Short mmCIF file of C-alpha atoms in Angstrom, two decimals:
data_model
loop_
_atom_site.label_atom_id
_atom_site.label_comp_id
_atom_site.label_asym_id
_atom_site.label_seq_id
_atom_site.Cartn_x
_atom_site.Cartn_y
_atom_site.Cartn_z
CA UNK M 1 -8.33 16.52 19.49
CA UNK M 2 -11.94 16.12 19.73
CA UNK M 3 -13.96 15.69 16.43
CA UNK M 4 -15.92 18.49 15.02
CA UNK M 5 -19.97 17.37 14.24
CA UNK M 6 -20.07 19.31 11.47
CA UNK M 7 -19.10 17.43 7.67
CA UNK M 8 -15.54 18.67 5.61
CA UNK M 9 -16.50 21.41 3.00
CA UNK M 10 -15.32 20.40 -0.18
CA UNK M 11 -12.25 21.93 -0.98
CA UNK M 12 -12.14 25.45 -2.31
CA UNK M 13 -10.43 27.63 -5.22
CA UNK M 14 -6.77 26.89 -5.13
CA UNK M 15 -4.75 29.61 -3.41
CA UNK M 16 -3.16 32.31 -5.67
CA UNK M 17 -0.02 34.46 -5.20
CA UNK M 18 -1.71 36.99 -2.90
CA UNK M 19 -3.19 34.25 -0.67
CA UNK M 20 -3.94 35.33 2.99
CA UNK M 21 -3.00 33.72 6.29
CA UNK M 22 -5.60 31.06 5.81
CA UNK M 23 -4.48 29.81 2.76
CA UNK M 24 -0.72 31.05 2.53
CA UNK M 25 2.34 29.34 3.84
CA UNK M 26 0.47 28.30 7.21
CA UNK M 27 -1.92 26.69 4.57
CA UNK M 28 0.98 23.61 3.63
CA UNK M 29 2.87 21.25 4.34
CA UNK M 30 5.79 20.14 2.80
CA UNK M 31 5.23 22.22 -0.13
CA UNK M 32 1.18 20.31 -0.30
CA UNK M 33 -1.60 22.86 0.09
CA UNK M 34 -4.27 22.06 2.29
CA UNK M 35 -8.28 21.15 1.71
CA UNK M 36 -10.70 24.09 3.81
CA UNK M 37 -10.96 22.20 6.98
CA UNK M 38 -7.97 20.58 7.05
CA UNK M 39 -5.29 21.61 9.59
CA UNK M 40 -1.81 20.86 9.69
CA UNK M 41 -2.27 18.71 12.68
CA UNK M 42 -4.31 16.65 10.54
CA UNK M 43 -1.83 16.25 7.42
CA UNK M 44 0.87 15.34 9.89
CA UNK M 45 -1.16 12.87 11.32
CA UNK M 46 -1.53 11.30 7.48
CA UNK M 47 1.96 11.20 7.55
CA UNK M 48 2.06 9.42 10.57
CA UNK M 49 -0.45 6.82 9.37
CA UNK M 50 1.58 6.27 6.18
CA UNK M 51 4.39 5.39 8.42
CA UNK M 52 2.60 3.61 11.03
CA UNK M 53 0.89 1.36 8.87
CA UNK M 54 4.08 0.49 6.83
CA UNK M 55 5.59 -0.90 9.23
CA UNK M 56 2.35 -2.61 10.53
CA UNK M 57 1.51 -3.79 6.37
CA UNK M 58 5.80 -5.04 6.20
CA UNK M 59 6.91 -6.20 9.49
CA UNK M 60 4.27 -9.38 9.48
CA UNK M 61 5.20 -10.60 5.83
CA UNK M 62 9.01 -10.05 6.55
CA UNK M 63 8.85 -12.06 9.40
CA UNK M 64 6.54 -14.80 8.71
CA UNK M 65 9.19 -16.89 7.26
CA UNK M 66 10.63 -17.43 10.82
CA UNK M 67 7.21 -17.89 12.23
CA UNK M 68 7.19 -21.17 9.54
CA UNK M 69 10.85 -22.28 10.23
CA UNK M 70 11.07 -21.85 13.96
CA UNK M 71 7.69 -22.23 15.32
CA UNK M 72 6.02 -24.48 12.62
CA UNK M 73 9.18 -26.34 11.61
CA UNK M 74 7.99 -26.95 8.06
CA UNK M 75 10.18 -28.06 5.24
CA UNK M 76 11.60 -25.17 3.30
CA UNK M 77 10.51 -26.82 0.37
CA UNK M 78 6.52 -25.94 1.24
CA UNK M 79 7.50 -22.51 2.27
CA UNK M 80 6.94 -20.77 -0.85
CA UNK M 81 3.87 -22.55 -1.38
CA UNK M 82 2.61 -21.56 2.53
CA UNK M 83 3.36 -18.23 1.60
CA UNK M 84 1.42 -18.27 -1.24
CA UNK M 85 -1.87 -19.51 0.12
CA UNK M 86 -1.12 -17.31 3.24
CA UNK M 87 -0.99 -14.09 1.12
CA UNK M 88 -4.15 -15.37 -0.64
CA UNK M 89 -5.99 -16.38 2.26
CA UNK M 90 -5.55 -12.21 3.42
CA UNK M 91 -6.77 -10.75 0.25
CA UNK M 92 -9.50 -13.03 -0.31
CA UNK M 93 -10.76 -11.15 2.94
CA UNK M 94 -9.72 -8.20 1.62
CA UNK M 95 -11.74 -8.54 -1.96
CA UNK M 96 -14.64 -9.00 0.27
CA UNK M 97 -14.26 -6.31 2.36
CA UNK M 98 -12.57 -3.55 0.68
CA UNK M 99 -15.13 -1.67 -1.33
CA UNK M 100 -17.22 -1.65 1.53
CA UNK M 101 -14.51 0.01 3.56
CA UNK M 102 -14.93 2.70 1.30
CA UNK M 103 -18.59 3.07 1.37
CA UNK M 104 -18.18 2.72 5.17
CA UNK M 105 -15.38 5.72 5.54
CA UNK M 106 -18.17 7.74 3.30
CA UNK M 107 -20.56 6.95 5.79
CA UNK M 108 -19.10 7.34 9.12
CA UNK M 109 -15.94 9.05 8.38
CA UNK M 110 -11.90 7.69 7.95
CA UNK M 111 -11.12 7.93 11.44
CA UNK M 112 -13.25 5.45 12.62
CA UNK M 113 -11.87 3.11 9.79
CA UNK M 114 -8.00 3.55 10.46
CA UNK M 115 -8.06 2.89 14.03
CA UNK M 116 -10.55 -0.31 13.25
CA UNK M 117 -8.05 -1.76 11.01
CA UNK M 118 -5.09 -0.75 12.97
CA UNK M 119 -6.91 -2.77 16.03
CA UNK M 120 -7.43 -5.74 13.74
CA UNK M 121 -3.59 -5.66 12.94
CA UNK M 122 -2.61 -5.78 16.60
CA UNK M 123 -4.71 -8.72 16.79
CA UNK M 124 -3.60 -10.59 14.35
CA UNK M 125 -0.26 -9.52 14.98
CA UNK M 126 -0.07 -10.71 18.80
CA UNK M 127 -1.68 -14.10 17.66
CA UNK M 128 0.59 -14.97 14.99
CA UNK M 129 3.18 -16.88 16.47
CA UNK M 130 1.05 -18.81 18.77
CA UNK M 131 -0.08 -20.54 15.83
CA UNK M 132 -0.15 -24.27 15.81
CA UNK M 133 -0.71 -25.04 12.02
CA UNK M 134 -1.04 -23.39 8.76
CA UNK M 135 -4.74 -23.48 9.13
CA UNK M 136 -4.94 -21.30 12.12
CA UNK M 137 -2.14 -19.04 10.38
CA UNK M 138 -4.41 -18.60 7.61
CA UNK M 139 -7.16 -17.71 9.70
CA UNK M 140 -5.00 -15.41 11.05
CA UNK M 141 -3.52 -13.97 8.37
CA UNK M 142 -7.46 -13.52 7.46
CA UNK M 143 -7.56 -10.98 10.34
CA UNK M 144 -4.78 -9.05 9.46
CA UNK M 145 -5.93 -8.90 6.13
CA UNK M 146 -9.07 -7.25 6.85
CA UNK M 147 -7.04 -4.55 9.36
CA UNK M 148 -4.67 -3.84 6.14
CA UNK M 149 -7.35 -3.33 3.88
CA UNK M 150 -8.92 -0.60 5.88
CA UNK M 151 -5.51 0.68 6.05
CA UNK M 152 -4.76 0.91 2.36
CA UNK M 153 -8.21 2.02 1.48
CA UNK M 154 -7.94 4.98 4.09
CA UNK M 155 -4.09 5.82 3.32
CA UNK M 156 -5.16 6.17 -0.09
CA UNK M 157 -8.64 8.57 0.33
CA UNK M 158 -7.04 10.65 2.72
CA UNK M 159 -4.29 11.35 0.93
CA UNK M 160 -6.86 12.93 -1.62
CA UNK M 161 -9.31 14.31 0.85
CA UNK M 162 -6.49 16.26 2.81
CA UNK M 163 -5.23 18.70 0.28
CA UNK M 164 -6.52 20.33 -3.02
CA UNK M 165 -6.51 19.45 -6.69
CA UNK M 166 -2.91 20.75 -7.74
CA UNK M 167 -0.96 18.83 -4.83
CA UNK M 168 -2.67 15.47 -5.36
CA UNK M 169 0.57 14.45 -6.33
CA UNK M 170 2.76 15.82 -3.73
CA UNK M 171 0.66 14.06 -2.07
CA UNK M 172 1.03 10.53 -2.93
CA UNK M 173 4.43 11.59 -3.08
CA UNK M 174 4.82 12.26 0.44
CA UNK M 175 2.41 9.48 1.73
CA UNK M 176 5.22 7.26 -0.20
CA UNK M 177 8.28 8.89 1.50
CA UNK M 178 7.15 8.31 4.80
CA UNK M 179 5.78 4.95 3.97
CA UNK M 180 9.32 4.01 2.87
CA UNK M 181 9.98 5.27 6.31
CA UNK M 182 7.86 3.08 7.95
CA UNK M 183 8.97 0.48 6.02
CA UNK M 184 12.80 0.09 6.52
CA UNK M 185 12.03 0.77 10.20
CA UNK M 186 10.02 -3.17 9.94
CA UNK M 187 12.61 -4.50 7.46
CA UNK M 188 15.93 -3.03 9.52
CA UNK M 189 14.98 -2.54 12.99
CA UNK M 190 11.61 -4.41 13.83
CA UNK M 191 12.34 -7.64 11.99
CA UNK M 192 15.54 -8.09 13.70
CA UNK M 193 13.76 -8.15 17.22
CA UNK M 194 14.07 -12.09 17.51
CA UNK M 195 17.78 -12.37 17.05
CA UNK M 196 17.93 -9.38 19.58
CA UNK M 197 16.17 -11.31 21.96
CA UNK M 198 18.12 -14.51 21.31
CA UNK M 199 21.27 -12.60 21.47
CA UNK M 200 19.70 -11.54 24.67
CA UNK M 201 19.33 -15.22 25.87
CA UNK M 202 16.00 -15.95 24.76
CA UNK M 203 15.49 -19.32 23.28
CA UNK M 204 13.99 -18.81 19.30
CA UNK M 205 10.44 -19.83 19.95
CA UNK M 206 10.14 -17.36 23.05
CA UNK M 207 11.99 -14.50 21.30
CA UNK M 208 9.78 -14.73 18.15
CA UNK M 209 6.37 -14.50 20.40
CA UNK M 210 8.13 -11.84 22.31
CA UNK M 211 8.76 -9.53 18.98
CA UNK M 212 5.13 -10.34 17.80
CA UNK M 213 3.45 -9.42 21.23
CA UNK M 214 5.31 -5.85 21.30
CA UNK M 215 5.21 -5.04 17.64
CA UNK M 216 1.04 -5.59 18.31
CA UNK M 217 1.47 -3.04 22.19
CA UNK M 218 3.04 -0.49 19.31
CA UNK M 219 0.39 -1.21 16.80
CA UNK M 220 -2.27 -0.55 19.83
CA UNK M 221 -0.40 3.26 20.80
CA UNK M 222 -0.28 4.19 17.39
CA UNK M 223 -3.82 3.67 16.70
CA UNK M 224 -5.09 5.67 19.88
CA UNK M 225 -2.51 8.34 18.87
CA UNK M 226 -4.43 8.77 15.26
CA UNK M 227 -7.78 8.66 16.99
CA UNK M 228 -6.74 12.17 18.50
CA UNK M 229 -5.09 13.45 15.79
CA UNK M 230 -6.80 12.97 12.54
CA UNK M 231 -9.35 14.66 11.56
CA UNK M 232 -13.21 13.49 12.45
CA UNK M 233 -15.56 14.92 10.13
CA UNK M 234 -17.05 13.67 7.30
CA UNK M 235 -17.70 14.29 3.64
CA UNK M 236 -20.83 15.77 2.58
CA UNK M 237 -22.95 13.10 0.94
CA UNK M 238 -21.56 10.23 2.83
CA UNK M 239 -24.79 10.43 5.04
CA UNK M 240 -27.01 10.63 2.69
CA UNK M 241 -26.34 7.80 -0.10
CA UNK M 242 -27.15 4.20 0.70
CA UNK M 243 -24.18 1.82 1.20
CA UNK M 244 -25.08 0.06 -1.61
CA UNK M 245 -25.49 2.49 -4.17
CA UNK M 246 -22.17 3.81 -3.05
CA UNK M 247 -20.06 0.69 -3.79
CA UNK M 248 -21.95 0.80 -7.27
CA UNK M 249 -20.79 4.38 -8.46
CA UNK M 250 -17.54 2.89 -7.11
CA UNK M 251 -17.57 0.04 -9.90
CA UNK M 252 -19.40 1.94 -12.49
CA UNK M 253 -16.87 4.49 -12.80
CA UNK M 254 -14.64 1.90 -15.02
CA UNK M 255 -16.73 3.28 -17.81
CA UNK M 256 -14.03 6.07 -17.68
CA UNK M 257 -10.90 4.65 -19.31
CA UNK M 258 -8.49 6.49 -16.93
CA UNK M 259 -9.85 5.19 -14.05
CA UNK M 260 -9.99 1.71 -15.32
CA UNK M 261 -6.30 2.05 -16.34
CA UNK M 262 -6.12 3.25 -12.27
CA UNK M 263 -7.71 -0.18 -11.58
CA UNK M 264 -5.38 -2.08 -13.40
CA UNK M 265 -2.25 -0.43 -12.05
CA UNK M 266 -3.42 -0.85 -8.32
CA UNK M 267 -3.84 -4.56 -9.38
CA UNK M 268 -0.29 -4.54 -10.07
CA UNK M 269 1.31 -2.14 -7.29
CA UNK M 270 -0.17 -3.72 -4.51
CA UNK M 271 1.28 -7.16 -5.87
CA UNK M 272 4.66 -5.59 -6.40
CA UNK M 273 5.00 -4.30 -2.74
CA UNK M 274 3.35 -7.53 -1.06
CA UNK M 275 5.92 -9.58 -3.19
CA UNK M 276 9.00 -7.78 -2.46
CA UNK M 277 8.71 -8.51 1.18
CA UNK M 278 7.50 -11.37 1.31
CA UNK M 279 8.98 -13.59 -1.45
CA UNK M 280 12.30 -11.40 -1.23
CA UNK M 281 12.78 -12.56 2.73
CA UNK M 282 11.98 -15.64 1.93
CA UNK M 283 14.32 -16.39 -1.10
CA UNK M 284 17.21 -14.88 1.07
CA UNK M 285 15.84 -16.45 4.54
CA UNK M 286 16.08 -20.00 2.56
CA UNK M 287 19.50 -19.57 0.79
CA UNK M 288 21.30 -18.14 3.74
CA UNK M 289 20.25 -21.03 6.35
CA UNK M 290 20.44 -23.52 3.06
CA UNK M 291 23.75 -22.24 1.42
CA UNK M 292 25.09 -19.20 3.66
CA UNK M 293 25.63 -21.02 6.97
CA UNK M 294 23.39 -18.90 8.58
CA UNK M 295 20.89 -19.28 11.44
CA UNK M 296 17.41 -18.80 10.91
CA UNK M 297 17.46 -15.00 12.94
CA UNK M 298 20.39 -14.51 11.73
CA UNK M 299 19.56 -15.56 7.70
CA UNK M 300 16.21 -13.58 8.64
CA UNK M 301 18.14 -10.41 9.59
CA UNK M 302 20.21 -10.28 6.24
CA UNK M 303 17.27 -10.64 4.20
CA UNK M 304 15.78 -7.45 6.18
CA UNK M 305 18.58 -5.77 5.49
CA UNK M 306 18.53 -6.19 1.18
CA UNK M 307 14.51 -5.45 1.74
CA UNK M 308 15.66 -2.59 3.43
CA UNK M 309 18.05 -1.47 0.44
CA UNK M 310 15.23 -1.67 -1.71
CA UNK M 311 13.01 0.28 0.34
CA UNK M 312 15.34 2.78 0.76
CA UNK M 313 15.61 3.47 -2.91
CA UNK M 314 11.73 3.81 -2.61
CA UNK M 315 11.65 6.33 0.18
CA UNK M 316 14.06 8.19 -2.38
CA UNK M 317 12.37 8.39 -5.11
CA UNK M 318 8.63 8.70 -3.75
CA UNK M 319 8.97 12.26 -3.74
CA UNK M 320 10.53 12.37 -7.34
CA UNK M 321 7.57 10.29 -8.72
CA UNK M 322 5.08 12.96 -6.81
CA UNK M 323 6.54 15.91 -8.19
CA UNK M 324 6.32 13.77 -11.43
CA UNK M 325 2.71 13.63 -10.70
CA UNK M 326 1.75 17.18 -10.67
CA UNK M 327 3.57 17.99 -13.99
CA UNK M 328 3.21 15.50 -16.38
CA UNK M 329 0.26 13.78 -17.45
CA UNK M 330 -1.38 11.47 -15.01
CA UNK M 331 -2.21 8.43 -17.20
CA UNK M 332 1.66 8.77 -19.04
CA UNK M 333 3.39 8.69 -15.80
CA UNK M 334 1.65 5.58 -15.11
CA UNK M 335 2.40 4.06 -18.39
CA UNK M 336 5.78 4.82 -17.50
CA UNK M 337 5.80 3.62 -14.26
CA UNK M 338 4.50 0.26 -15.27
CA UNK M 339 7.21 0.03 -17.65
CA UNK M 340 9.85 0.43 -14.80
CA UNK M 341 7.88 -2.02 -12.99
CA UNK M 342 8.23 -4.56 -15.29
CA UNK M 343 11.72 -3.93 -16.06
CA UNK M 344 12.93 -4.23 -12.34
CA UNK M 345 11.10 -7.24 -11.38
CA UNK M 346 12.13 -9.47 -14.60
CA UNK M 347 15.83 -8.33 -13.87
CA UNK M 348 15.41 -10.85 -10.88
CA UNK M 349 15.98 -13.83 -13.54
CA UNK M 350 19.79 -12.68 -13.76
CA UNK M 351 20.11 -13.22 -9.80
CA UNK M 352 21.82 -16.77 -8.50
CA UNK M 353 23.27 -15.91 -5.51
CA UNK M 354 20.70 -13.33 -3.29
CA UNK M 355 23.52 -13.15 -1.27
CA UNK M 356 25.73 -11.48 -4.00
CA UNK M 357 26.32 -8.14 -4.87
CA UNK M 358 24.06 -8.27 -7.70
CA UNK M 359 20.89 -9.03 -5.82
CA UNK M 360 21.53 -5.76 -4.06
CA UNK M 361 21.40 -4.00 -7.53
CA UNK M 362 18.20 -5.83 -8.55
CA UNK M 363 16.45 -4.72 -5.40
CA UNK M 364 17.53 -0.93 -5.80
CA UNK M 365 15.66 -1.50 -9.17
CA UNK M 366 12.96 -3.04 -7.56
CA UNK M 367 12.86 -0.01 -5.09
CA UNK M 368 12.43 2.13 -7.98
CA UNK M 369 9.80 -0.01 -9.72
CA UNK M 370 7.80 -0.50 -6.92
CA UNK M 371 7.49 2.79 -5.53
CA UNK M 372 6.44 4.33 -9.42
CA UNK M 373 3.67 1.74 -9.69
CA UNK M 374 2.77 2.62 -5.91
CA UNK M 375 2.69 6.83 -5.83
CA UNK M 376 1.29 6.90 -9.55
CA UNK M 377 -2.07 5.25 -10.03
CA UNK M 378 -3.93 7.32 -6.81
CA UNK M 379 -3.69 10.24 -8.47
CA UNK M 380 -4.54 9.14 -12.05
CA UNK M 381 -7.98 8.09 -9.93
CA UNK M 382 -8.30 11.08 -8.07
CA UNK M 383 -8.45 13.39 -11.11
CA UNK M 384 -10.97 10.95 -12.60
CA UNK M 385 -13.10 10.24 -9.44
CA UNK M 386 -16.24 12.44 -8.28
CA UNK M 387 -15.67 13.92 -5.35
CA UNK M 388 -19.02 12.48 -3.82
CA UNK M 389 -17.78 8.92 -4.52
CA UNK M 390 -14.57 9.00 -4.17
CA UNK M 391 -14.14 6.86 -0.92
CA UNK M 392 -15.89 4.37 -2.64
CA UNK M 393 -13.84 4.85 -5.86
CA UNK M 394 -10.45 4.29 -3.81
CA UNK M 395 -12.00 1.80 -1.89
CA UNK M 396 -12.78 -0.29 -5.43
CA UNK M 397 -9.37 0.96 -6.85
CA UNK M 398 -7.35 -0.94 -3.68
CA UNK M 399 -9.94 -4.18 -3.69
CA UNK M 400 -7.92 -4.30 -7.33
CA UNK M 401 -4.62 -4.24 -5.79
CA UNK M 402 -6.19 -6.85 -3.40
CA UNK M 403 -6.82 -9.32 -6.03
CA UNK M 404 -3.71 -8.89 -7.47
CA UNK M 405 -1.78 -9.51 -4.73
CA UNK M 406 -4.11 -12.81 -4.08
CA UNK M 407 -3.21 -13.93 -7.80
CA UNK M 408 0.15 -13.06 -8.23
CA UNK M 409 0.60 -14.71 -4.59
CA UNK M 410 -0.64 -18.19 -5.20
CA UNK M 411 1.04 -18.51 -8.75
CA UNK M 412 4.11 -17.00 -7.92
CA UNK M 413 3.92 -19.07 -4.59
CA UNK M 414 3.54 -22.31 -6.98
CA UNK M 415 6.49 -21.38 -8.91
CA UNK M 416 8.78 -20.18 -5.99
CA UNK M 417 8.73 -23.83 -4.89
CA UNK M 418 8.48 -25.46 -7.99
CA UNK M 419 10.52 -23.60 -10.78
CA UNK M 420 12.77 -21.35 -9.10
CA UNK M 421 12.56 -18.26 -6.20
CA UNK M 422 12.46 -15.45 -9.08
CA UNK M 423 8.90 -17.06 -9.96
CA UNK M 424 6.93 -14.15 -8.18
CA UNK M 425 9.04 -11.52 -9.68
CA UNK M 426 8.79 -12.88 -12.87
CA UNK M 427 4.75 -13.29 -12.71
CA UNK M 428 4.41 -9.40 -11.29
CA UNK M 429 6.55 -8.43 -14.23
CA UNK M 430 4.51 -9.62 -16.78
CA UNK M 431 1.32 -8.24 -15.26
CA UNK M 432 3.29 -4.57 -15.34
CA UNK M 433 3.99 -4.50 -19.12
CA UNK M 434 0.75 -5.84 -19.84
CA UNK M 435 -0.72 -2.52 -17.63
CA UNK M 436 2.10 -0.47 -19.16
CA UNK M 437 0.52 -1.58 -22.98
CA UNK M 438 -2.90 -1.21 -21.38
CA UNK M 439 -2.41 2.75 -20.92
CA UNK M 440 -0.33 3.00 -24.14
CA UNK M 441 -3.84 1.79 -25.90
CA UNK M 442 -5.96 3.76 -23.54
CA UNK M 443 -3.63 7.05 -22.54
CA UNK M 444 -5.56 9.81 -25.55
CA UNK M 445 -9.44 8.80 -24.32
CA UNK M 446 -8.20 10.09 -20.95
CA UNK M 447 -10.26 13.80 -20.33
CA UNK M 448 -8.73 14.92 -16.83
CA UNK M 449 -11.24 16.42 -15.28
CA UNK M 450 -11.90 20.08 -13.61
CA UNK M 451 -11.91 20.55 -10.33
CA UNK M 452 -15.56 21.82 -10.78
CA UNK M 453 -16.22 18.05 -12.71
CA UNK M 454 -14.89 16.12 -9.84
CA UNK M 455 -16.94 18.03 -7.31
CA UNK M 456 -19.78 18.28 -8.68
CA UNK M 457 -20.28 14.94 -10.22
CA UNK M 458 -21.61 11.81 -9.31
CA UNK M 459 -20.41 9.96 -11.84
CA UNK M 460 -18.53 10.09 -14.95
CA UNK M 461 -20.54 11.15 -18.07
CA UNK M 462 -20.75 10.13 -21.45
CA UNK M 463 -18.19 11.69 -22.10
CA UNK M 464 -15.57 11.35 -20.19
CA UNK M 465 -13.58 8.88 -21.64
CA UNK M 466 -13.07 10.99 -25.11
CA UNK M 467 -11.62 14.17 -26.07
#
């Protein structure tokens, strides 16, 4: 699909019972109503993104354990540590680099962003495994840090941008079901590639580069499939507000107290996901080869497979939590979702065997708890953020998850190695009940906006943050 020259129109009055063809049933998808401009061709292509870059975002940190034991060799002892400073290492890049994502997409559209970041992810994806130290894994790491930011900050303001005011939820809601789906296709199918290809006859080394190099050729289709199928144009004042001033009115908009409790829940959701498969493969990865008799594929393969339990539970109950979204209000359904956070990841104290029964309970509570913190805090930002800004907004709101994944990373790295493998869990916990009390402080100064505020606004005024 060729892209239109002409900029989106913002979206218009929401569709009533007597709707025409335009903006009747042929106007959704999935039950979402559709923006003026927006085709279904488009929306489906979201969808596709959300899984696409899922599986891109899981498949790397799932598997990076066996990049450490079989290509690296390094003591299991370090691992959690490694991990650690490789997680931090990625968002450091993406802290510097994420707002200006957003001002970028309101400049020169999303397209142009997704399939950049997608290429950087093939890069760094290929390159992985032909690593020869933690340094040039960091670096690397680096480079597919800056391809997931663009990612995140584009899954996130398209979501918005592609359908109107009263299916911002569905939205997220949807986004989250078929990023579940992307993401037990990495934990169950793509992270058991190497012990395919051993099975296969491949010794470990070659199978693991193998995996890595097609993962990346998949990364590559997917990213010229998008180009053709998502939409091209661009919002209306992208082309006329400096890149600077735009990631301002990004950060200014904290004045507003529901999106700065939006802030602080994307510092926490992004951590949640980034620790659950990461630290999660690596506790089981460890006690399997350590404890379980397992080889390293092998060990590797069961922890995708209790990852994948847990992201099952979240491609369940994403569409719950978006349908949650559109009915209750925005900044108590976060509140509430922070509290189920912190509730499911502190559970992982009563776990001493991962290969028991009761980790797989803890991660179906983890499931839970991540996706709430995940599908709840866009739209709590949407209904907060001017429309002219918004890219910027969302591009602020997921440089927040950034740092939280880069903090809760290098403690919960420290403690993995030197307290006990729950460590991350624990730390991520803590951070969601002190969001959860956050928004119980915070939740009456929240004014939702009108749909007439948040398209007409540049940025919040005085009064926004009172009733």
């Amino acid at each position: 699909m060729s892209a239109p020259s002409e900029t989106a129109p913002e979206p218009g009055p929401e569709p009533g019972p007597g709707a025409g063809p335009g903006t009747g049933r042929a106007r959704r998808v999935l039950g979402a109503w559709l923006a003026d401009g927006v085709t279904r061709g488009n929306m489906w292509a979201l969808l596709a993104l959300a899984a696409a870059g899922t599986v891109v975002i899981s498949f790397l940190p799932s598997a990076q354990p066996h990049v450490l034991t079989v290509i690296l060799g390094l003591p299991e002892s370090r691992q959690g540590t490694v991990v650690g400073l490789l997680n931090t290492a990625a968002e450091i890049a993406m802290v510097v680099s994420l707002a200006w994502y957003g001002a970028l997409a309101d400049r020169f559209g999303r397209r142009v962003i997704v399939v950049a970041g997608l290429a950087l992810c093939a890069a760094g994806t290929a390159l992985f495994p032909f690593a020869g130290n933690t340094a040039a894994l960091a670096g690397l790491r680096v480079v597919f840090g800056l391809g997931v930011a663009a990612i995140n900050a584009m899954l996130s303001t398209i979501a918005i941008d592609y359908v109107r005011s009263r299916s911002r939820g569905a939205s997220y809601g949807l986004v989250g079901f078929f990023g579940g789906l992307g993401a037990l296709v990495a934990v169950l199918v793509l992270v058991r590639l190497p012990q395919t290809l051993e099975s296969g006859g491949m010794e470990p080394v070659r199978a693991a580069r193998t995996a890595f190099l097609l993962i990346a050729a998949g990364i590559v289709a997917a990213a010229g499939l998008l180009w053709l199928t998502l939409s091209g144009r661009r919002p209306v004042a992208a082309a006329r507000v400096p890149l600077v001033r735009l990631v301002r009115e990004g950060v200014a908009l904290v004045r507003d107290p529901g999106v700065a409790l939006s802030y602080a829940a994307s510092f926490v959701a992004r951590a949640d996901l980034a620790i659950v498969v990461a630290f999660m493969s690596l506790w089981i990865k460890n006690y399997g080869t350590e404890h379980g008799g397992l080889t390293g594929a092998a060990a590797l393969a069961r922890a995708g497979a209790v990852v994948g339990v847990s992201q099952m539970v979240a491609l369940l109950c994403a569409p719950l939590f978006g349908w949650l979204g559109d009915r209750m209000r925005r900044q108590d359904l976060v509140v509430l979702a922070q509290a189920v956070a912190a509730v499911a990841y502190l559970s992982t104290l009563l776990v001493t065997d991962p290969l028991g029964p009761g980790m797989m309970l803890v991660a179906v509570l983890i499931g839970v708890g991540e996706i709430a913190a995940i599908t709840t805090a866009g739209p709590l930002l949407a209904q907060q953020a001017p429309a002219a800004v918004r890219g910027s907004a969302f591009g602020v709101h997921t440089l927040c998850g950034a740092a939280g994944v880069m903090i809760v990373s290098a403690l919960g790295g420290a403690l993995f190695d030197a307290w006990r493998p729950a460590g991350p869990f624990v730390v991520a916990g803590v951070f969601s009940l002190a969001v959860a009390c956050f928004g119980l402080a915070v939740r009456r100064r929240v004014t939702p906006r009108t749909e007439a505020d948040v398209a007409g606004e540049a940025l919040p005024g005085p009064q926004a943050g009172s009733r």
